[in-house]
mmCIF file of C-alpha atoms in Angstrom:
data_model
loop_
_atom_site.group_PDB
_atom_site.id
_atom_site.type_symbol
_atom_site.label_atom_id
_atom_site.label_comp_id
_atom_site.label_asym_id
_atom_site.label_seq_id
_atom_site.Cartn_x
_atom_site.Cartn_y
_atom_site.Cartn_z
ATOM 1 C CA MET S 86 71.895 117.000 84.516
ATOM 2 C CA ASP S 87 73.173 115.532 81.239
ATOM 3 C CA TYR S 88 74.595 118.914 80.272
ATOM 4 C CA ILE S 89 77.182 118.569 83.053
ATOM 5 C CA GLU S 90 78.895 115.558 81.451
ATOM 6 C CA PRO S 91 80.387 117.577 78.541
ATOM 7 C CA LEU S 92 81.537 120.137 81.129
ATOM 8 C CA ARG S 93 83.308 117.295 82.948
ATOM 9 C CA VAL S 94 85.168 116.418 79.733
ATOM 10 C CA ILE S 95 86.107 120.064 79.155
ATOM 11 C CA ASN S 96 87.291 120.397 82.754
ATOM 12 C CA THR S 97 89.499 117.296 82.471
ATOM 13 C CA PHE S 98 90.854 118.520 79.132
ATOM 14 C CA LEU S 99 91.858 121.867 80.673
ATOM 15 C CA TYR S 100 93.738 120.106 83.467
ATOM 16 C CA LEU S 101 95.381 117.886 80.859
ATOM 17 C CA VAL S 102 96.528 121.000 78.973
ATOM 18 C CA VAL S 103 98.022 122.455 82.174
ATOM 19 C CA PHE S 104 99.601 119.057 82.864
ATOM 20 C CA VAL S 105 101.328 119.113 79.460
ATOM 21 C CA LEU S 106 102.272 122.816 79.449
ATOM 22 C CA PHE S 107 104.040 122.491 82.806
ATOM 23 C CA LYS S 108 105.772 119.271 81.711
ATOM 24 C CA GLY S 109 103.875 116.904 83.953
ATOM 25 C CA TYR S 110 104.393 114.357 81.158
ATOM 26 C CA ARG S 111 107.886 113.820 82.552
ATOM 27 C CA LYS S 112 106.144 111.610 85.094
ATOM 28 C CA LYS S 113 105.091 109.173 82.392
ATOM 29 C CA LYS S 114 102.850 106.917 84.463
ATOM 30 C CA LEU S 115 100.903 109.897 85.826
ATOM 31 C CA ALA S 116 100.593 111.268 82.286
ATOM 32 C CA ILE S 117 99.093 107.961 81.160
ATOM 33 C CA ALA S 118 96.696 108.053 84.131
ATOM 34 C CA MET S 119 95.564 111.588 83.250
ATOM 35 C CA LEU S 120 94.982 110.561 79.644
ATOM 36 C CA LEU S 121 92.997 107.513 80.744
ATOM 37 C CA PHE S 122 90.798 109.639 83.019
ATOM 38 C CA PHE S 123 90.184 111.991 80.092
ATOM 39 C CA VAL S 124 89.122 109.085 77.855
ATOM 40 C CA SER S 125 86.911 107.639 80.613
ATOM 41 C CA ASP S 126 85.078 110.967 80.852
ATOM 42 C CA PHE S 127 84.044 110.555 77.205
ATOM 43 C CA CYS S 128 82.707 107.092 78.025
ATOM 44 C CA VAL S 129 80.742 108.472 80.990
ATOM 45 C CA MET S 130 78.624 110.520 78.567
ATOM 46 C CA ASN S 131 77.156 107.208 77.308
ATOM 47 C CA TYR S 132 77.251 105.421 80.667
ATOM 48 C CA ASN S 133 73.743 103.973 80.245
ATOM 49 C CA GLN S 134 75.027 101.792 77.399
ATOM 50 C CA LEU S 135 76.600 98.543 78.607
ATOM 51 C CA LEU S 136 79.683 98.830 76.373
ATOM 52 C CA TYR S 137 80.596 102.319 77.605
ATOM 53 C CA ASN S 138 79.696 101.362 81.159
ATOM 54 C CA ASN S 139 82.220 98.520 81.065
ATOM 55 C CA LEU S 140 84.805 100.632 79.245
ATOM 56 C CA THR S 141 84.549 103.330 81.910
ATOM 57 C CA SER S 142 85.247 100.782 84.644
ATOM 58 C CA ILE S 143 88.200 99.257 82.783
ATOM 59 C CA ILE S 144 89.778 102.588 81.818
ATOM 60 C CA ARG S 145 89.464 104.144 85.285
ATOM 61 C CA THR S 146 90.863 100.986 86.881
ATOM 62 C CA LEU S 147 93.860 101.236 84.544
ATOM 63 C CA GLY S 148 94.239 104.905 85.477
ATOM 64 C CA TYR S 149 94.506 104.048 89.168
ATOM 65 C CA PHE S 150 96.817 101.149 88.316
ATOM 66 C CA PHE S 151 99.297 103.517 86.636
ATOM 67 C CA ILE S 152 99.149 105.878 89.621
ATOM 68 C CA ALA S 153 99.976 102.900 91.846
ATOM 69 C CA LEU S 154 102.900 101.997 89.571
ATOM 70 C CA HIS S 155 104.214 105.548 89.901
ATOM 71 C CA LEU S 156 104.114 105.368 93.709
ATOM 72 C CA VAL S 157 105.450 101.809 94.128
ATOM 73 C CA PRO S 158 109.110 102.965 94.443
ATOM 74 C CA LYS S 159 108.068 104.924 97.559
ATOM 75 C CA PHE S 160 106.639 101.800 99.205
ATOM 76 C CA LYS S 161 108.455 99.983 101.987
ATOM 77 C CA LEU S 162 106.813 98.183 104.877
ATOM 78 C CA GLU S 163 108.525 99.177 108.117
ATOM 79 C CA MET S 164 107.205 96.945 110.860
ATOM 80 C CA GLU S 165 108.763 99.001 113.643
ATOM 81 C CA SER S 166 106.009 101.623 113.312
ATOM 82 C CA LYS S 167 103.471 99.477 115.140
ATOM 83 C CA LYS S 168 100.956 102.191 116.009
ATOM 84 C CA ALA S 169 101.006 103.564 112.486
ATOM 85 C CA LEU S 170 100.655 100.055 111.085
ATOM 86 C CA LEU S 171 97.663 99.351 113.338
ATOM 87 C CA ALA S 172 95.900 102.592 112.416
ATOM 88 C CA TYR S 173 96.679 102.008 108.777
ATOM 89 C CA SER S 174 95.361 98.413 108.893
ATOM 90 C CA ILE S 175 92.078 99.583 110.436
ATOM 91 C CA VAL S 176 91.568 102.093 107.621
ATOM 92 C CA ILE S 177 92.310 99.478 104.938
ATOM 93 C CA ILE S 178 89.954 96.922 106.511
ATOM 94 C CA PHE S 179 87.228 99.568 106.749
ATOM 95 C CA CYS S 180 87.699 100.480 103.067
ATOM 96 C CA ALA S 181 87.657 96.807 102.033
ATOM 97 C CA VAL S 182 84.381 96.193 103.878
ATOM 98 C CA MET S 183 82.897 99.406 102.462
ATOM 99 C CA PHE S 184 83.836 98.449 98.876
ATOM 100 C CA TYR S 185 82.378 94.967 99.326
ATOM 101 C CA GLU S 186 79.102 96.229 100.782
ATOM 102 C CA LEU S 187 78.759 98.909 98.109
ATOM 103 C CA ILE S 188 79.339 96.424 95.281
ATOM 104 C CA ASP S 189 76.849 94.059 96.915
ATOM 105 C CA LEU S 190 74.228 96.827 96.959
ATOM 106 C CA MET S 191 75.066 97.796 93.380
ATOM 107 C CA SER S 192 74.774 94.179 92.186
ATOM 108 C CA LEU S 193 70.981 94.513 92.203
ATOM 109 C CA THR S 194 71.168 97.077 89.394
ATOM 110 C CA LEU S 195 74.278 95.942 87.492
ATOM 111 C CA GLN S 196 73.551 95.033 83.887
ATOM 112 C CA ASP S 197 75.609 91.822 83.789
ATOM 113 C CA VAL S 198 77.792 89.563 85.950
ATOM 114 C CA PHE S 199 80.951 90.644 84.105
ATOM 115 C CA HIS S 200 80.419 94.194 85.334
ATOM 116 C CA LYS S 201 80.355 92.956 88.927
ATOM 117 C CA TYR S 202 83.763 91.339 88.459
ATOM 118 C CA LEU S 203 85.033 94.559 86.900
ATOM 119 C CA TYR S 204 84.056 96.410 90.057
ATOM 120 C CA PHE S 205 85.778 93.831 92.245
ATOM 121 C CA SER S 206 88.936 94.339 90.149
ATOM 122 C CA TYR S 207 88.499 98.088 90.487
ATOM 123 C CA ALA S 208 88.126 97.789 94.282
ATOM 124 C CA LEU S 209 91.233 95.575 94.504
ATOM 125 C CA VAL S 210 93.340 98.116 92.597
ATOM 126 C CA LEU S 211 92.037 100.920 94.825
ATOM 127 C CA LEU S 212 92.898 98.987 97.984
ATOM 128 C CA ILE S 213 96.431 98.376 96.705
ATOM 129 C CA LEU S 214 96.715 102.062 95.819
ATOM 130 C CA LEU S 215 95.514 103.080 99.292
ATOM 131 C CA ILE S 216 98.074 100.761 100.886
ATOM 132 C CA ILE S 217 100.863 102.258 98.793
ATOM 133 C CA VAL S 218 99.929 105.921 99.283
ATOM 134 C CA GLY S 219 99.253 105.438 102.992
ATOM 135 C CA ASN S 220 102.646 103.826 103.452
ATOM 136 C CA TYR S 221 104.244 106.600 101.381
ATOM 137 C CA ASN S 222 102.713 109.311 103.549
ATOM 138 C CA PHE S 223 103.647 107.569 106.801
ATOM 139 C CA ARG S 224 107.256 107.154 105.661
ATOM 140 C CA TYR S 225 107.847 110.685 104.360
ATOM 141 C CA ASN S 226 105.072 112.901 105.769
ATOM 142 C CA SER S 227 106.045 115.595 103.262
ATOM 143 C CA ILE S 228 104.052 118.167 101.298
ATOM 144 C CA GLN S 229 104.475 115.970 98.232
ATOM 145 C CA SER S 230 103.239 112.803 99.951
ATOM 146 C CA THR S 231 100.321 114.701 101.499
ATOM 147 C CA THR S 232 99.390 116.065 98.072
ATOM 148 C CA SER S 233 99.346 112.517 96.730
ATOM 149 C CA MET S 234 96.983 111.557 99.549
ATOM 150 C CA TYR S 235 94.692 114.469 98.675
ATOM 151 C CA PHE S 236 94.381 113.682 94.983
ATOM 152 C CA ILE S 237 93.957 109.931 95.456
ATOM 153 C CA PHE S 238 91.328 110.220 98.178
ATOM 154 C CA SER S 239 89.491 112.966 96.263
ATOM 155 C CA LEU S 240 89.319 110.879 93.085
ATOM 156 C CA ILE S 241 88.234 107.764 94.970
ATOM 157 C CA ILE S 242 85.553 109.635 96.948
ATOM 158 C CA SER S 243 84.320 111.160 93.690
ATOM 159 C CA ASP S 244 83.997 107.700 92.130
ATOM 160 C CA LEU S 245 82.219 106.296 95.185
ATOM 161 C CA PHE S 246 79.721 109.164 95.171
ATOM 162 C CA ALA S 247 79.195 108.622 91.439
ATOM 163 C CA PHE S 248 78.375 104.948 92.026
ATOM 164 C CA ILE S 249 75.966 105.841 94.826
ATOM 165 C CA THR S 250 74.297 108.449 92.605
ATOM 166 C CA TYR S 251 73.930 106.162 89.599
ATOM 167 C CA TYR S 252 73.291 102.724 91.069
ATOM 168 C CA LEU S 253 71.467 103.640 94.275
ATOM 169 C CA ASP S 254 69.595 106.569 92.691
ATOM 170 C CA MET S 255 70.671 109.080 95.344
ATOM 171 C CA ASP S 256 70.924 112.399 93.498
ATOM 172 C CA ALA S 257 72.146 114.248 96.603
ATOM 173 C CA PHE S 258 75.631 112.884 95.873
ATOM 174 C CA TYR S 259 75.724 114.184 92.286
ATOM 175 C CA TYR S 260 77.322 117.573 92.891
ATOM 176 C CA PRO S 261 79.761 116.354 95.588
ATOM 177 C CA THR S 262 80.922 113.871 92.937
ATOM 178 C CA ARG S 263 81.862 116.734 90.621
ATOM 179 C CA ILE S 264 83.457 118.818 93.381
ATOM 180 C CA PHE S 265 85.712 116.003 94.579
ATOM 181 C CA TYR S 266 86.630 115.149 90.977
ATOM 182 C CA ILE S 267 87.748 118.725 90.309
ATOM 183 C CA ILE S 268 89.771 118.736 93.549
ATOM 184 C CA GLY S 269 91.288 115.377 92.639
ATOM 185 C CA LEU S 270 92.378 116.470 89.163
ATOM 186 C CA ALA S 271 93.699 119.786 90.490
ATOM 187 C CA THR S 272 95.838 118.152 93.177
ATOM 188 C CA LEU S 273 96.981 115.407 90.778
ATOM 189 C CA THR S 274 98.144 118.100 88.362
ATOM 190 C CA ALA S 275 99.841 119.990 91.202
ATOM 191 C CA TYR S 276 101.568 116.806 92.365
ATOM 192 C CA ALA S 277 102.898 116.202 88.856
ATOM 193 C CA VAL S 278 104.109 119.709 87.977
ATOM 194 C CA LEU S 279 105.136 121.499 91.187
ATOM 195 C CA PRO S 280 108.856 121.601 92.104
ATOM 196 C CA PHE S 281 108.723 119.865 95.481
ATOM 197 C CA ARG S 282 111.785 119.670 97.693
ATOM 198 C CA GLN S 283 113.696 116.421 97.870
ATOM 199 C CA GLU S 284 111.943 114.115 100.312
ATOM 200 C CA VAL S 285 113.568 112.628 103.396
ATOM 201 C CA LEU S 286 112.298 109.803 105.557
ATOM 202 C CA PHE S 287 110.083 110.924 108.412
ATOM 203 C CA LYS S 288 110.925 109.570 111.853
ATOM 204 C CA ASP S 289 108.536 109.890 114.772
ATOM 205 C CA GLU S 290 109.543 108.049 117.922
ATOM 206 C CA THR S 291 105.942 108.020 119.178
ATOM 207 C CA LEU S 292 104.978 105.811 116.229
ATOM 208 C CA ALA S 293 107.747 103.331 116.772
ATOM 209 C CA ASN S 294 106.332 101.928 120.022
#
């Protein structure tokens, strides 16, 4: 399956070209994230080497960090939405436990202790990103916020499947990894370049009780 890795780089490059042609670079933090994902795909081609393995983790973590920075202005914790907050908290706790258990399973095959800490940093950034995008979608419930949910969850699911494939030696997750990655890049590009309507706060009285 090694031949697929160059195709992954080409695929990311094509989305990056579309991103630039349609002026997605105006959203500077998302442009940096796209560029970081492109660079990380080069590192993935040598993932068996410890240096590139660590670089991939660092670069992808930075990519998600810049996405989080882009979405931070949309974040505001509104405690009156108690049902939404409860549902949201359950999802975050579930994700936190899942990340911890997955890293614990992966620790048996990690090449050094430093890499384990890199994955904990990666998981922390992802949890923060999930908190921000979940809050964003609850507050606005718009096409734009939903698109952000799609691309973030697709990219994260792709990464999780990639870890399961590589570290737990479960090849059944290999192709779903690629599919979710393509969906994630496509929706990220759409989020950056499409002319969405101005967003307004979403109010649902059923969530306020």
